[in-house]
Coordinates of C-alpha atoms (C1' of nucleotides) in Angstrom, one line a residue:
Chain H
M210 CA 0.0 0.0 0.0
S211 CA 1.4 3.3 -0.9
T212 CA 1.0 6.5 1.0
E213 CA 0.7 8.6 -2.1
T214 CA -1.5 11.6 -2.1
I215 CA -3.3 13.4 -4.8
P216 CA -1.3 16.6 -5.7
S217 CA -3.1 19.5 -4.1
S218 CA -4.3 22.4 -6.2
N219 CA -1.8 24.5 -8.0
F220 CA -1.8 27.1 -10.7
L221 CA -1.0 24.7 -13.5
R222 CA -3.7 22.2 -12.5
T223 CA -6.1 25.2 -12.5
I224 CA -5.0 26.3 -16.0
V225 CA -5.4 22.8 -17.3
E226 CA -8.8 22.4 -15.8
D227 CA -9.9 25.7 -17.3
D228 CA -8.6 24.9 -20.7
L229 CA -10.4 21.5 -20.7
K230 CA -13.6 23.0 -19.4
S231 CA -13.6 25.9 -21.8
G232 CA -12.9 23.5 -24.7
K233 CA -9.7 25.2 -25.6
H234 CA -8.2 21.7 -25.7
A235 CA -10.0 18.4 -26.0
S236 CA -7.2 16.8 -24.2
I237 CA -3.8 17.9 -23.0
V238 CA -0.3 17.0 -24.1
T239 CA 2.7 17.7 -22.0
R240 CA 6.4 16.8 -22.3
F241 CA 9.4 16.2 -20.2
P242 CA 12.4 17.6 -22.1
P243 CA 15.7 16.7 -20.5
E244 CA 19.0 17.6 -22.2
P245 CA 21.1 14.4 -22.2
N246 CA 24.2 16.0 -20.7
G247 CA 24.1 14.5 -17.2
Y248 CA 22.1 12.3 -14.9
L249 CA 18.6 13.2 -13.6
H250 CA 18.2 14.5 -10.1
I251 CA 15.4 15.0 -7.8
G252 CA 14.7 18.4 -9.3
H253 CA 14.0 16.7 -12.5
A254 CA 11.7 14.3 -10.6
K255 CA 9.6 17.4 -9.7
S256 CA 9.2 18.2 -13.4
I257 CA 8.6 14.5 -14.4
C258 CA 5.9 14.1 -11.7
L259 CA 4.3 17.4 -12.8
N260 CA 4.2 16.7 -16.5
F261 CA 3.4 13.0 -16.4
G262 CA 1.1 13.6 -13.5
L263 CA -0.9 16.3 -15.3
A264 CA -1.3 14.0 -18.3
R265 CA -2.3 11.1 -16.1
D266 CA -4.8 13.0 -14.0
F267 CA -6.4 14.8 -16.9
G268 CA -6.5 12.0 -19.4
G269 CA -3.8 13.3 -21.7
R270 CA -0.4 12.1 -22.7
C271 CA 3.2 13.1 -21.8
H272 CA 6.1 12.8 -24.2
L273 CA 9.7 12.1 -23.3
R274 CA 11.8 14.4 -25.5
F275 CA 15.5 14.7 -25.5
D276 CA 16.5 18.2 -26.0
D277 CA 19.6 17.2 -27.9
T278 CA 20.7 20.4 -29.7
N279 CA 24.2 20.6 -28.5
P280 CA 26.4 17.5 -29.4
A281 CA 29.4 19.1 -27.6
K282 CA 27.8 18.2 -24.3
E283 CA 25.5 15.3 -24.9
E284 CA 26.2 11.6 -24.7
Q285 CA 24.4 8.3 -25.3
E286 CA 25.2 7.2 -21.7
Y287 CA 23.1 10.1 -20.4
I288 CA 20.2 9.2 -22.8
E289 CA 20.1 5.7 -21.4
S290 CA 20.4 6.8 -17.8
I291 CA 17.6 9.3 -18.2
K292 CA 15.2 6.7 -19.7
E293 CA 16.1 4.3 -16.9
S294 CA 15.4 7.0 -14.3
V295 CA 12.1 8.0 -15.7
R296 CA 11.0 4.4 -15.8
W297 CA 12.3 3.7 -12.3
L298 CA 10.3 6.7 -11.0
G299 CA 7.2 4.9 -12.4
F300 CA 6.3 6.8 -15.5
D301 CA 5.7 5.5 -19.0
W302 CA 6.0 7.5 -22.2
G303 CA 4.6 4.6 -24.3
Q304 CA 5.2 5.3 -27.9
N305 CA 6.0 8.9 -27.3
L306 CA 9.8 9.0 -27.3
Y307 CA 11.2 11.9 -29.3
H308 CA 14.3 13.9 -29.9
A309 CA 14.7 17.5 -30.9
S310 CA 17.1 16.1 -33.4
D311 CA 14.3 14.2 -35.1
Y312 CA 13.2 17.7 -36.2
F313 CA 16.5 19.0 -37.5
E314 CA 15.5 18.9 -41.1
Q315 CA 12.2 20.7 -40.5
L316 CA 14.0 23.3 -38.3
Y317 CA 16.5 23.8 -41.0
Q318 CA 13.7 24.4 -43.5
W319 CA 12.2 26.9 -41.2
A320 CA 15.5 28.7 -40.8
E321 CA 15.7 29.1 -44.6
Y322 CA 12.1 30.3 -44.5
L323 CA 13.1 33.0 -42.0
I324 CA 16.0 34.1 -44.3
L325 CA 13.5 34.3 -47.2
Q326 CA 11.2 36.4 -45.1
E327 CA 14.2 38.6 -44.3
K328 CA 13.9 37.7 -40.7
A329 CA 17.2 36.0 -40.3
Y330 CA 20.8 36.7 -41.4
V331 CA 24.2 35.2 -41.3
E332 CA 26.4 36.9 -38.8
D333 CA 30.2 37.2 -39.3
L334 CA 30.9 39.1 -36.1
T335 CA 32.9 37.1 -33.5
A336 CA 31.2 36.0 -30.2
A337 CA 33.1 38.8 -28.4
E338 CA 32.0 41.4 -31.0
M339 CA 28.4 40.2 -30.7
R340 CA 28.6 40.7 -27.0
A341 CA 29.8 44.2 -27.4
Y342 CA 27.1 45.0 -29.9
R343 CA 24.4 43.5 -27.7
G344 CA 24.3 46.5 -25.4
T345 CA 23.6 46.1 -21.7
L346 CA 20.7 45.8 -19.4
T347 CA 20.1 49.5 -19.5
E348 CA 21.5 50.5 -23.0
P349 CA 20.1 49.3 -26.3
G350 CA 22.3 47.2 -28.6
I351 CA 23.8 48.2 -32.0
E352 CA 22.8 46.5 -35.2
S353 CA 25.5 44.3 -36.8
P354 CA 26.9 45.5 -40.1
Y355 CA 26.0 42.1 -41.5
R356 CA 22.4 42.6 -40.6
S357 CA 21.5 44.0 -44.0
R358 CA 23.0 41.3 -46.2
S359 CA 20.9 40.3 -49.2
T360 CA 18.6 37.3 -49.0
D361 CA 20.6 35.5 -51.6
E362 CA 23.8 36.1 -49.8
N363 CA 22.3 34.9 -46.5
L364 CA 20.9 31.8 -48.1
A365 CA 24.2 31.0 -49.8
L366 CA 26.2 31.5 -46.7
F367 CA 23.8 29.5 -44.5
R368 CA 23.9 26.6 -47.0
R369 CA 27.7 26.7 -46.9
M370 CA 27.6 26.7 -43.1
K371 CA 25.4 23.6 -43.4
S372 CA 27.7 21.9 -45.9
G373 CA 30.7 22.2 -43.6
E374 CA 32.7 24.9 -45.3
F375 CA 33.4 26.9 -42.2
P376 CA 35.1 26.0 -38.9
D377 CA 33.4 26.1 -35.6
G378 CA 32.5 29.6 -34.5
A379 CA 33.1 31.2 -37.9
R380 CA 29.6 32.3 -38.4
V381 CA 26.1 32.0 -36.9
L382 CA 22.6 32.5 -38.1
R383 CA 20.6 35.1 -36.2
A384 CA 17.0 36.2 -36.1
K385 CA 16.4 39.8 -37.2
I386 CA 14.2 41.1 -34.4
D387 CA 15.1 44.2 -32.4
M388 CA 18.5 45.2 -31.1
S389 CA 17.0 47.8 -28.8
S390 CA 14.5 45.5 -27.1
P391 CA 14.5 45.8 -23.4
N392 CA 14.3 42.0 -23.4
L393 CA 17.8 40.9 -24.3
S394 CA 16.7 37.6 -25.7
L395 CA 15.0 39.5 -28.5
R396 CA 18.2 41.3 -29.6
D397 CA 18.8 39.2 -32.7
P398 CA 19.2 35.9 -30.9
V399 CA 21.4 33.2 -32.4
L400 CA 19.5 30.5 -34.2
Y401 CA 22.2 28.2 -35.5
R402 CA 25.9 27.7 -34.7
I403 CA 28.6 25.5 -36.3
I404 CA 29.7 22.5 -34.3
H405 CA 31.7 19.9 -36.0
A406 CA 31.0 17.1 -33.6
P407 CA 29.2 13.8 -33.9
H408 CA 25.7 13.8 -32.4
P409 CA 24.7 10.9 -30.1
H410 CA 21.4 10.5 -31.9
V411 CA 21.9 11.6 -35.5
G412 CA 25.6 10.9 -35.9
N413 CA 27.5 13.0 -38.5
S414 CA 24.6 14.2 -40.5
W415 CA 24.9 17.8 -39.3
C416 CA 27.6 20.3 -38.5
I417 CA 25.2 23.2 -37.7
Y418 CA 22.9 22.9 -34.8
P419 CA 19.9 24.9 -33.7
M420 CA 19.9 26.8 -30.4
Y421 CA 17.5 25.8 -27.6
D422 CA 15.3 28.8 -28.4
F423 CA 15.0 27.9 -32.0
A424 CA 14.3 24.2 -31.3
H425 CA 12.0 24.1 -28.3
G426 CA 8.8 25.8 -29.2
Q427 CA 8.8 24.4 -32.7
S428 CA 9.4 20.9 -31.3
D429 CA 6.4 21.5 -29.0
A430 CA 4.3 22.6 -32.0
I431 CA 5.3 19.6 -34.1
E432 CA 4.4 17.2 -31.3
G433 CA 1.1 19.0 -30.5
I434 CA 2.1 19.9 -27.0
T435 CA -0.6 22.0 -25.4
H436 CA 1.1 23.0 -22.2
S437 CA 4.9 23.4 -22.4
I438 CA 6.0 23.6 -18.8
C439 CA 9.5 24.8 -17.9
T440 CA 11.3 26.5 -15.1
L441 CA 11.2 30.2 -14.2
E442 CA 14.5 31.2 -15.7
F443 CA 12.9 30.6 -19.2
E444 CA 10.3 33.2 -18.5
S445 CA 12.1 36.0 -20.3
H446 CA 12.4 33.6 -23.3
R447 CA 8.7 33.3 -23.7
P448 CA 8.3 36.3 -26.0
L449 CA 10.9 34.7 -28.3
Y450 CA 9.2 31.3 -28.0
E451 CA 6.0 33.1 -29.2
W452 CA 7.8 35.1 -31.9
F453 CA 8.9 31.9 -33.6
L454 CA 5.4 30.4 -33.3
D455 CA 3.9 33.6 -34.8
T456 CA 6.5 33.9 -37.5
L457 CA 6.8 30.3 -38.7
P458 CA 4.1 28.2 -40.4
V459 CA 4.0 25.8 -37.4
P460 CA 1.2 23.2 -37.2
A461 CA 0.0 24.0 -33.7
R462 CA 0.1 26.7 -31.0
P463 CA 1.6 25.4 -27.7
R464 CA 1.8 27.7 -24.7
Q465 CA 4.7 28.0 -22.3
Y466 CA 4.2 28.1 -18.5
E467 CA 6.9 28.4 -15.9
F468 CA 7.2 27.1 -12.4
A469 CA 9.8 27.4 -9.6
R470 CA 12.6 24.8 -9.7
L471 CA 13.2 22.6 -6.7
N472 CA 15.9 23.6 -4.2
L473 CA 16.7 21.2 -1.4
T474 CA 18.7 22.1 1.7
Y475 CA 22.0 20.3 2.5
T476 CA 22.7 19.4 -1.1
V477 CA 23.5 20.9 -4.5
M478 CA 21.4 20.5 -7.6
S479 CA 23.2 22.3 -10.4
K480 CA 24.4 20.1 -13.1
R481 CA 27.8 21.9 -13.1
K482 CA 28.3 21.0 -9.4
L483 CA 27.1 17.5 -9.8
H484 CA 29.5 17.0 -12.7
E485 CA 32.3 18.4 -10.6
L486 CA 31.6 16.2 -7.6
V487 CA 31.6 13.2 -9.9
S488 CA 34.6 14.1 -12.1
Q489 CA 36.7 15.1 -9.2
K490 CA 35.9 11.9 -7.4
I491 CA 34.5 13.7 -4.4
V492 CA 31.7 11.2 -4.6
N493 CA 31.8 7.7 -6.2
G494 CA 30.0 8.2 -9.5
W495 CA 26.6 9.5 -10.5
D496 CA 24.9 6.9 -8.4
D497 CA 26.7 7.7 -5.2
P498 CA 24.0 7.2 -2.5
R499 CA 24.8 10.7 -1.1
L500 CA 23.9 12.5 -4.3
P501 CA 20.4 13.9 -5.0
T502 CA 20.5 12.1 -8.4
L503 CA 17.7 9.6 -9.0
M504 CA 20.3 6.9 -9.5
G505 CA 21.9 7.9 -6.2
L506 CA 18.7 7.9 -4.4
R507 CA 17.7 4.6 -5.9
R508 CA 21.0 3.0 -4.9
R509 CA 20.6 4.4 -1.4
G510 CA 17.3 2.8 -1.1
F511 CA 14.7 5.5 -1.6
T512 CA 11.6 4.1 -3.2
P513 CA 10.0 5.7 -6.3
E514 CA 6.8 5.9 -4.3
S515 CA 8.5 8.1 -1.7
I516 CA 9.9 10.4 -4.3
R517 CA 6.5 10.8 -6.0
T518 CA 4.9 11.5 -2.6
F519 CA 7.6 14.1 -2.0
C520 CA 6.9 15.8 -5.4
D521 CA 3.2 15.9 -4.7
R522 CA 3.7 17.2 -1.2
I523 CA 6.0 20.1 -2.0
G524 CA 3.6 21.7 -4.4
V525 CA 4.2 23.7 -7.5
G526 CA 4.4 27.5 -7.5
R527 CA 6.2 30.5 -8.9
S528 CA 8.1 31.7 -5.9
D529 CA 11.7 30.7 -5.3
S530 CA 11.6 28.1 -2.6
W531 CA 13.8 25.9 -0.5
I532 CA 12.5 22.6 0.7
E533 CA 13.9 21.3 3.9
M534 CA 15.6 17.9 3.6
S535 CA 13.4 16.6 6.4
V536 CA 10.4 16.7 4.1
L537 CA 12.1 14.1 1.8
E538 CA 13.3 12.1 4.7
E539 CA 9.9 11.9 6.2
C540 CA 8.4 10.7 2.9
V541 CA 10.7 7.6 2.8
R542 CA 10.1 6.9 6.5
E543 CA 6.4 7.0 5.9
D544 CA 6.6 4.6 3.0
L545 CA 9.1 2.3 4.6
N546 CA 7.5 2.2 8.0
E547 CA 4.5 0.8 6.4
R548 CA 6.1 -1.9 4.3
A549 CA 9.6 -2.7 5.6
P550 CA 10.0 -5.9 7.5
R551 CA 11.9 -5.5 10.8
A552 CA 15.1 -7.2 11.7
L553 CA 17.7 -7.0 14.5
A554 CA 21.2 -5.9 13.6
V555 CA 24.0 -4.7 15.8
L556 CA 26.1 -2.1 14.1
R557 CA 28.8 -1.5 16.7
P558 CA 28.9 -4.8 18.6
L559 CA 29.6 -5.1 22.3
K560 CA 29.9 -8.7 23.7
V561 CA 27.4 -9.6 26.4
I562 CA 27.7 -12.9 28.4
V563 CA 24.6 -14.1 30.2
D564 CA 26.3 -15.9 33.1
N565 CA 23.4 -17.8 34.4
Y566 CA 22.3 -19.1 30.9
P567 CA 23.3 -22.7 30.3
E568 CA 26.4 -23.1 28.3
G569 CA 25.6 -24.5 24.8
Q570 CA 21.9 -24.0 25.1
V571 CA 20.0 -22.3 22.3
E572 CA 16.4 -21.2 22.3
E573 CA 14.2 -20.1 19.4
F574 CA 12.0 -17.0 19.8
E575 CA 9.2 -15.8 17.6
A576 CA 9.6 -12.3 16.4
A577 CA 7.1 -10.3 14.5
N578 CA 8.3 -9.0 11.1
H579 CA 6.1 -6.0 11.5
P580 CA 4.6 -4.9 14.8
Q581 CA 1.6 -3.2 13.2
N582 CA 1.1 -5.6 10.3
P583 CA 0.6 -9.2 11.2
E584 CA 0.3 -10.1 7.5
L585 CA 4.1 -9.8 7.2
G586 CA 4.3 -12.8 9.5
N587 CA 6.9 -14.0 12.1
R588 CA 10.3 -15.3 12.0
T589 CA 12.5 -17.2 14.6
I590 CA 15.6 -15.9 16.1
N591 CA 18.1 -17.8 18.1
F592 CA 19.1 -16.9 21.6
S593 CA 22.4 -18.1 23.2
R594 CA 24.6 -17.4 26.2
E595 CA 26.8 -15.0 24.3
I596 CA 25.2 -12.2 22.4
F597 CA 26.1 -8.8 20.9
I598 CA 24.3 -5.6 21.8
E599 CA 24.9 -2.0 20.5
Q600 CA 27.8 -0.2 22.2
D601 CA 25.4 2.8 22.6
D602 CA 23.0 0.7 24.5
F603 CA 25.4 0.2 27.4
S604 CA 26.6 2.9 29.7
E605 CA 28.6 2.5 32.9
N606 CA 27.9 6.1 33.9
P607 CA 24.6 6.8 32.2
P608 CA 23.4 10.3 31.6
K609 CA 20.1 11.4 33.2
G610 CA 17.2 9.7 31.5
F611 CA 19.2 6.8 30.0
F612 CA 17.2 3.6 30.3
R613 CA 19.2 1.1 28.4
M614 CA 21.7 -1.3 29.9
T615 CA 23.6 0.0 32.9
P616 CA 25.2 -1.8 35.9
G617 CA 22.6 -3.1 38.3
N618 CA 19.7 -2.3 36.0
E619 CA 17.2 -4.4 34.1
V620 CA 16.6 -4.1 30.4
R621 CA 14.6 -6.2 28.0
L622 CA 16.4 -8.0 25.1
R623 CA 13.8 -7.7 22.5
Y624 CA 11.7 -10.8 22.0
A625 CA 13.9 -12.8 24.5
Y626 CA 14.5 -12.2 28.1
I627 CA 14.9 -9.5 30.7
V628 CA 18.5 -9.3 31.9
R629 CA 20.3 -7.5 34.7
C630 CA 23.8 -6.2 34.2
T631 CA 26.2 -7.6 36.8
G632 CA 29.6 -6.3 35.8
V633 CA 32.0 -5.4 33.0
V634 CA 35.4 -6.4 31.7
K635 CA 37.7 -3.6 30.6
D636 CA 40.9 -3.5 28.6
E637 CA 44.1 -1.8 29.7
A638 CA 42.8 1.5 28.3
G639 CA 39.8 1.2 30.5
A640 CA 37.3 0.7 27.7
V641 CA 34.5 -1.8 28.3
V642 CA 35.1 -4.8 26.1
E643 CA 32.6 -7.3 27.6
V644 CA 29.5 -7.0 29.7
H645 CA 28.2 -9.6 32.1
C646 CA 24.6 -10.1 33.1
E647 CA 22.0 -12.5 34.4
Y648 CA 18.7 -13.3 32.9
D649 CA 15.4 -13.9 34.4
P650 CA 14.2 -17.3 33.3
A651 CA 10.7 -16.4 34.0
S652 CA 10.7 -13.6 31.4
R653 CA 10.7 -15.8 28.3
G654 CA 9.7 -13.8 25.3
G655 CA 10.4 -10.6 27.2
S656 CA 7.6 -10.1 29.6
A657 CA 8.1 -10.3 33.4
A658 CA 6.1 -13.0 35.1
D659 CA 5.3 -10.7 38.0
G660 CA 4.2 -8.0 35.6
R661 CA 6.9 -5.5 36.6
K662 CA 7.5 -2.8 34.0
I663 CA 10.8 -2.7 32.1
K664 CA 11.4 0.6 30.7
G665 CA 14.1 -0.2 28.2
T666 CA 14.1 -2.7 25.3
I667 CA 17.3 -3.1 23.3
H668 CA 18.1 -5.2 20.2
W669 CA 20.7 -8.0 20.2
V670 CA 21.9 -10.8 18.1
S671 CA 23.3 -14.2 19.1
A672 CA 27.1 -14.2 18.9
Q673 CA 27.0 -17.8 17.7
Y674 CA 24.5 -17.3 14.9
A675 CA 25.3 -13.7 13.8
V676 CA 26.2 -12.9 10.2
D677 CA 28.9 -10.4 9.6
A678 CA 28.2 -7.5 7.2
E679 CA 29.5 -4.1 6.2
V680 CA 27.1 -1.3 6.8
R681 CA 27.4 2.1 5.1
L682 CA 25.8 5.0 7.0
F683 CA 25.0 7.9 4.8
D684 CA 24.3 11.4 6.0
R685 CA 23.8 14.7 4.3
L686 CA 26.5 15.5 1.8
F687 CA 26.9 19.0 3.1
S688 CA 26.9 20.3 6.6
D689 CA 25.4 23.6 5.6
P690 CA 21.7 24.0 4.6
N691 CA 22.7 26.1 1.6
P692 CA 26.2 25.2 0.4
D693 CA 25.5 26.8 -2.9
R694 CA 24.8 30.3 -1.6
G695 CA 27.8 32.0 -3.1
E696 CA 30.8 33.7 -1.7
I697 CA 32.4 30.6 -0.2
D698 CA 33.1 27.6 -2.5
Y699 CA 30.4 25.0 -1.8
K700 CA 33.0 22.3 -1.4
Q701 CA 34.1 23.9 1.8
F702 CA 30.8 22.7 3.3
L703 CA 31.2 19.0 2.5
N704 CA 30.2 16.9 5.4
P705 CA 33.1 14.7 6.4
L706 CA 30.6 12.3 8.0
S707 CA 28.5 12.0 4.9
I708 CA 29.6 8.4 4.7
E709 CA 30.7 6.1 7.5
V710 CA 31.6 2.5 6.7
L711 CA 31.2 0.0 9.4
S712 CA 32.6 -3.4 9.1
G713 CA 32.0 -6.4 11.4
C714 CA 28.4 -5.5 12.0
K715 CA 26.4 -8.4 13.4
L716 CA 23.1 -9.3 11.8
E717 CA 20.5 -11.8 12.6
P718 CA 21.0 -14.7 10.1
N719 CA 17.6 -14.3 8.5
L720 CA 19.1 -11.3 6.7
R721 CA 21.5 -13.5 4.7
D722 CA 18.7 -14.3 2.2
L723 CA 17.3 -10.8 1.9
D724 CA 16.0 -9.8 -1.5
P725 CA 18.2 -7.1 -2.9
E726 CA 15.2 -4.9 -3.6
T727 CA 13.7 -5.2 -0.1
R728 CA 14.1 -2.5 2.4
V729 CA 14.3 -3.6 6.0
Q730 CA 14.1 -1.7 9.2
F731 CA 16.9 -2.5 11.6
E732 CA 14.9 -1.9 14.7
R733 CA 15.8 1.2 16.6
Q734 CA 18.2 2.3 13.9
G735 CA 16.8 3.0 10.5
Y736 CA 15.9 1.6 7.1
F737 CA 18.4 -0.3 5.1
R738 CA 18.8 -2.2 1.9
L739 CA 21.6 -4.2 0.3
D740 CA 23.9 -2.2 -1.9
P741 CA 23.0 -3.3 -5.4
Q742 CA 26.6 -2.9 -6.6
D743 CA 28.8 -4.1 -3.9
S744 CA 26.9 -6.6 -1.9
V745 CA 27.6 -10.3 -2.6
I746 CA 26.7 -13.5 -0.9
D747 CA 28.8 -13.9 2.3
Q748 CA 30.0 -10.4 1.9
L749 CA 26.9 -8.4 2.6
V750 CA 26.9 -4.7 2.2
F751 CA 24.0 -2.6 3.5
N752 CA 23.1 1.0 2.8
R753 CA 21.3 3.1 5.3
V754 CA 18.4 4.9 3.6
V755 CA 17.5 7.0 6.5
T756 CA 17.6 6.9 10.3
L757 CA 14.5 6.4 12.4
K758 CA 13.3 9.5 14.2
D759 CA 15.2 9.7 17.5
T760 CA 13.8 12.0 20.2
W761 CA 16.4 10.7 22.7
S762 CA 19.6 11.6 20.9
K763 CA 18.1 15.0 20.1
K764 CA 18.3 15.9 23.8
Chain E
rU281 C1' 14.1 53.8 -11.4
rG282 C1' 16.1 48.4 -18.9
rG283 C1' 12.7 44.2 -19.0
rG284 C1' 10.4 40.1 -16.6
rG285 C1' 8.8 37.7 -12.0
rC286 C1' 7.9 36.7 -6.8
rG287 C1' 6.5 38.2 -1.5
rU288 C1' 0.4 33.9 3.3
rC289 C1' 3.5 30.5 10.3
rG290 C1' 10.9 28.4 11.0
rC291 C1' 10.4 25.6 5.6
rC292 C1' 6.8 24.5 1.7
rA293 C1' 1.6 25.6 0.5
rA294 C1' -4.1 26.1 -0.2
rG295 C1' -6.9 30.4 -0.7
rC296 C1' -9.4 34.0 -6.5
rG297 C1' -14.1 40.0 -2.1
rG298 C1' -17.3 37.1 3.1
rU299 C1' -13.9 37.0 7.7
rA300 C1' -6.5 32.2 7.2
rA301 C1' -6.8 24.4 4.7
rG302 C1' -2.9 20.9 4.8
rG303 C1' 2.3 18.9 5.1
rC304 C1' 7.3 19.2 7.2
rA305 C1' 9.6 21.2 11.6
rU306 C1' 8.9 22.5 16.8
rC307 C1' 6.7 21.9 21.7
rG308 C1' 3.5 19.3 25.2
rG309 C1' 0.7 14.7 26.6
rA310 C1' -1.3 9.3 26.0
rU311 C1' -0.4 4.2 24.3
rU312 C1' 3.9 1.2 23.1
rU313 C1' 8.6 -5.5 24.2
rU314 C1' 11.6 -0.3 18.4
rG315 C1' 13.3 6.4 23.2
rA316 C1' 10.1 4.0 16.2
rU317 C1' 5.0 3.8 14.8
rU318 C1' 0.1 5.4 16.3
rC319 C1' -2.9 8.8 18.9
rC320 C1' -4.5 13.4 21.0
rG321 C1' -3.3 18.7 21.8
rA322 C1' -0.5 23.5 21.0
rC323 C1' 1.5 26.3 16.9
rA324 C1' -0.6 33.2 11.6
rU325 C1' -6.8 38.1 15.4
rU326 C1' -3.2 37.7 10.6
rC327 C1' -1.4 37.3 4.9
rC328 C1' 6.0 42.4 3.0
rC329 C1' 4.8 47.8 4.4
rA330 C1' 1.6 52.3 3.8
rG331 C1' -2.6 54.4 1.9
rG332 C1' -7.3 53.8 -0.9
rU333 C1' -12.1 51.3 -2.8
rU334 C1' -15.9 48.4 -0.2
rC335 C1' -20.8 46.9 4.7
rG336 C1' -16.5 43.8 4.3
rA337 C1' -9.7 42.9 1.2
rU338 C1' -4.6 37.9 1.9
rC339 C1' -7.7 38.5 -2.5
rC340 C1' -9.3 45.0 -6.2
rC341 C1' -6.4 50.0 -6.9
rU342 C1' -2.1 53.3 -5.8
rG343 C1' 2.7 54.0 -3.8
rG344 C1' 6.8 52.0 -1.4
rC345 C1' 10.2 48.0 0.4
rG346 C1' 12.6 43.3 -0.3
rC347 C1' 14.2 39.1 -3.1
rC348 C1' 14.9 36.3 -7.9
rC349 C1' 15.9 35.9 -13.4
rC350 C1' 18.0 38.0 -18.2
rA351 C1' 23.9 40.9 -21.4
rG352 C1' 26.3 31.8 -23.8
rC353 C1' 27.8 30.7 -30.7
rC354 C1' 24.4 26.5 -22.8
rA355 C1' 19.8 24.5 -21.8

RNA sequence: UGGGGCGUCGCCAAGCGGUAAGGCAUCGGAUUUUGAUUCCGACAUUCCCAGGUUCGAUCCCUGGCGCCCCAGCCA
C-alpha cells in the first residue's frame, strides 16, 4: 500500500482544468524535455511528476523528448540513464519518445524560411564582438553591419555553413528582431551555430545545430504539445518562443508556462556542481548514494513511491523556494515504516555474556516481522549465552534519563529475556570490552512473570549465529543548509561524515537471504537495503536509507 | 528607477471579495517489548509595508520595500 496523495491544487492544474472546461483543448499533451548532458536529479523528478502527473490526472499524454541540440555536451550514456530513471520513477512515455534532433530537417527548412522572409541573417561578427554589440541591461544594442545582407547572400552563406565549409565559431545564423528590445533575448538571438561534432542520436549528418530557443517551441508545435512547462529562468524567453510560433508556419500553438525549480537544503542540484563532484571523485559516481541524483537515491534505497509523494507534497508554485531535507526524509520513512519488515542488527557490537544461561543452550524465539502488520508474519531468532548488543546501549555512567543497559539495571532483550547487568570487563585502556549479566528465566519472550514494568528494550543478536556485514551509514552530503549560496566555495561545506563505513556488524542470520530490492528496518536504527553494486553472498553490504526519528539523541 | 517575475507560520503551500486548509519542523501529553509507529493537543486576530475602494480585502487600486531571473555561438 502506498502512502501517495493526490497533488493539491496548484496554478498549473487550475489552468489545465480551465482549458479543458472551456474547450480550448479536448485533451492535453505535456512533455518532459531533458538535455542528455548529465544524470537526472530530484529536481527533474519534480518536473517529471508534474508533466506526467498532469497527463495522467487529466487524461492526456506526456512525451519524453530529449533536448539534444548541443552535441558538444551530450552523450548516449546520459540518454540511457535518463530513460532508466524515468521508468524507475514509475512513468511510461509509451510510444511517445522523441528527440529535438528528429526535427533538425524541419527546423533547417524553417531557418531558410526565415531568411527568405528577411527575418534571419548570417552573422560574421565574433562572439566577443556580438557581445559588445548587444548593449547592456540599460542600454540598447547596436545593429550588426551584417544585418543588412541580401537574402541571396544569406541563403548561400547559410547553406555553406550547413555543408561544412566553415570552422566552428566562424559564423552563426541570427534572427532579425530588435536590437533595442528591453528583453535581451529579442536582440537578434542566435539561431544556428557551427559545431563539427558527432551527435549521439543523428551521428554526423549535421555540422550546424539549432539553439534551444529555435528548437524548443517548434518541437512543441510539431508534437502538438498543449502545455509546455519549464522552469522560471525561461520566462524571459517566452516572447521569443512566441515570436517563432507567430512567424513560422507551425502546425500548432503550444503555450509555455513556468514554475519554480526545486531547491533542497543540505545538497546541491546544479548540473555543473554534480558534474564536478563526480569528475573530481569527491563522490563515487553519479549513483553515489549521497547524491540527489535519481540513480543515487535509488541505490541508497529511496523508493520511487516516496519520491513521488515528495513531489506531490512540496507543491508547485512560482516563488523561489527551499524545501527542507526533512520533508524528503519523512516521505521515505512514511513509506518504509508501512512496508519494511523488521530485523535485528547490531552495528557497533559489544559482547554480552549471560552468566546464568546454560552453556551450549540455544532457544528459538518468535519475532514479528512488523509490529503493526501481522500479515508480514513472524520469524524465529536464536538466543544463546553470548550475544552482541549495541555499544550505545550500554553505559557505565549513564546520563540522566538513560534507560538502556547499565550496571545493576534491568533491560529487555527484544523478544527474548529480561536481563540485569552484573559487571563489566575492561581493557588496559579502561574501555568496556565485555558485559556480564544474568537473565530472568521467568521472562521468556520478554515479559516479566510478575508484571513488573521494564522501561528499556534493546536489540541484540546471538554471537553464535550472527552474520557479519558491512554497513554504510549515509548522511547529508553538506553540513550547511545552503552550500550553494555563493561567496564561499560549496565544497568547503562538504560533510566529512556523509559516509561512514562500518565493518564487522552483526546481523540476525535471516538477513542472509534478503531480497536485494527489499528495504528492511533494523529496529531502533533506521531503514536499510543491500547495496546493489557491492553486496555479494557472504560479503553483505547494507546501505542506510534514512535513520529512524530519534527523540532521545536529540536531547 | 532596462525588462520580466515573486513576497500567506521556521520551511513548503491552499486560498481567486465574506472573515486564514494541509504537510514538514517545533513543543506538550497518551499508548507502546523499536526512546520508532500510532494517537490526542498547541503552533498566523493575521497574509512584506503604507494608503485607498468596499458593509467587508490575503484576495481589487495606488505608492513603497525586499528578493529572484536575463547581457552563452548553454539548456
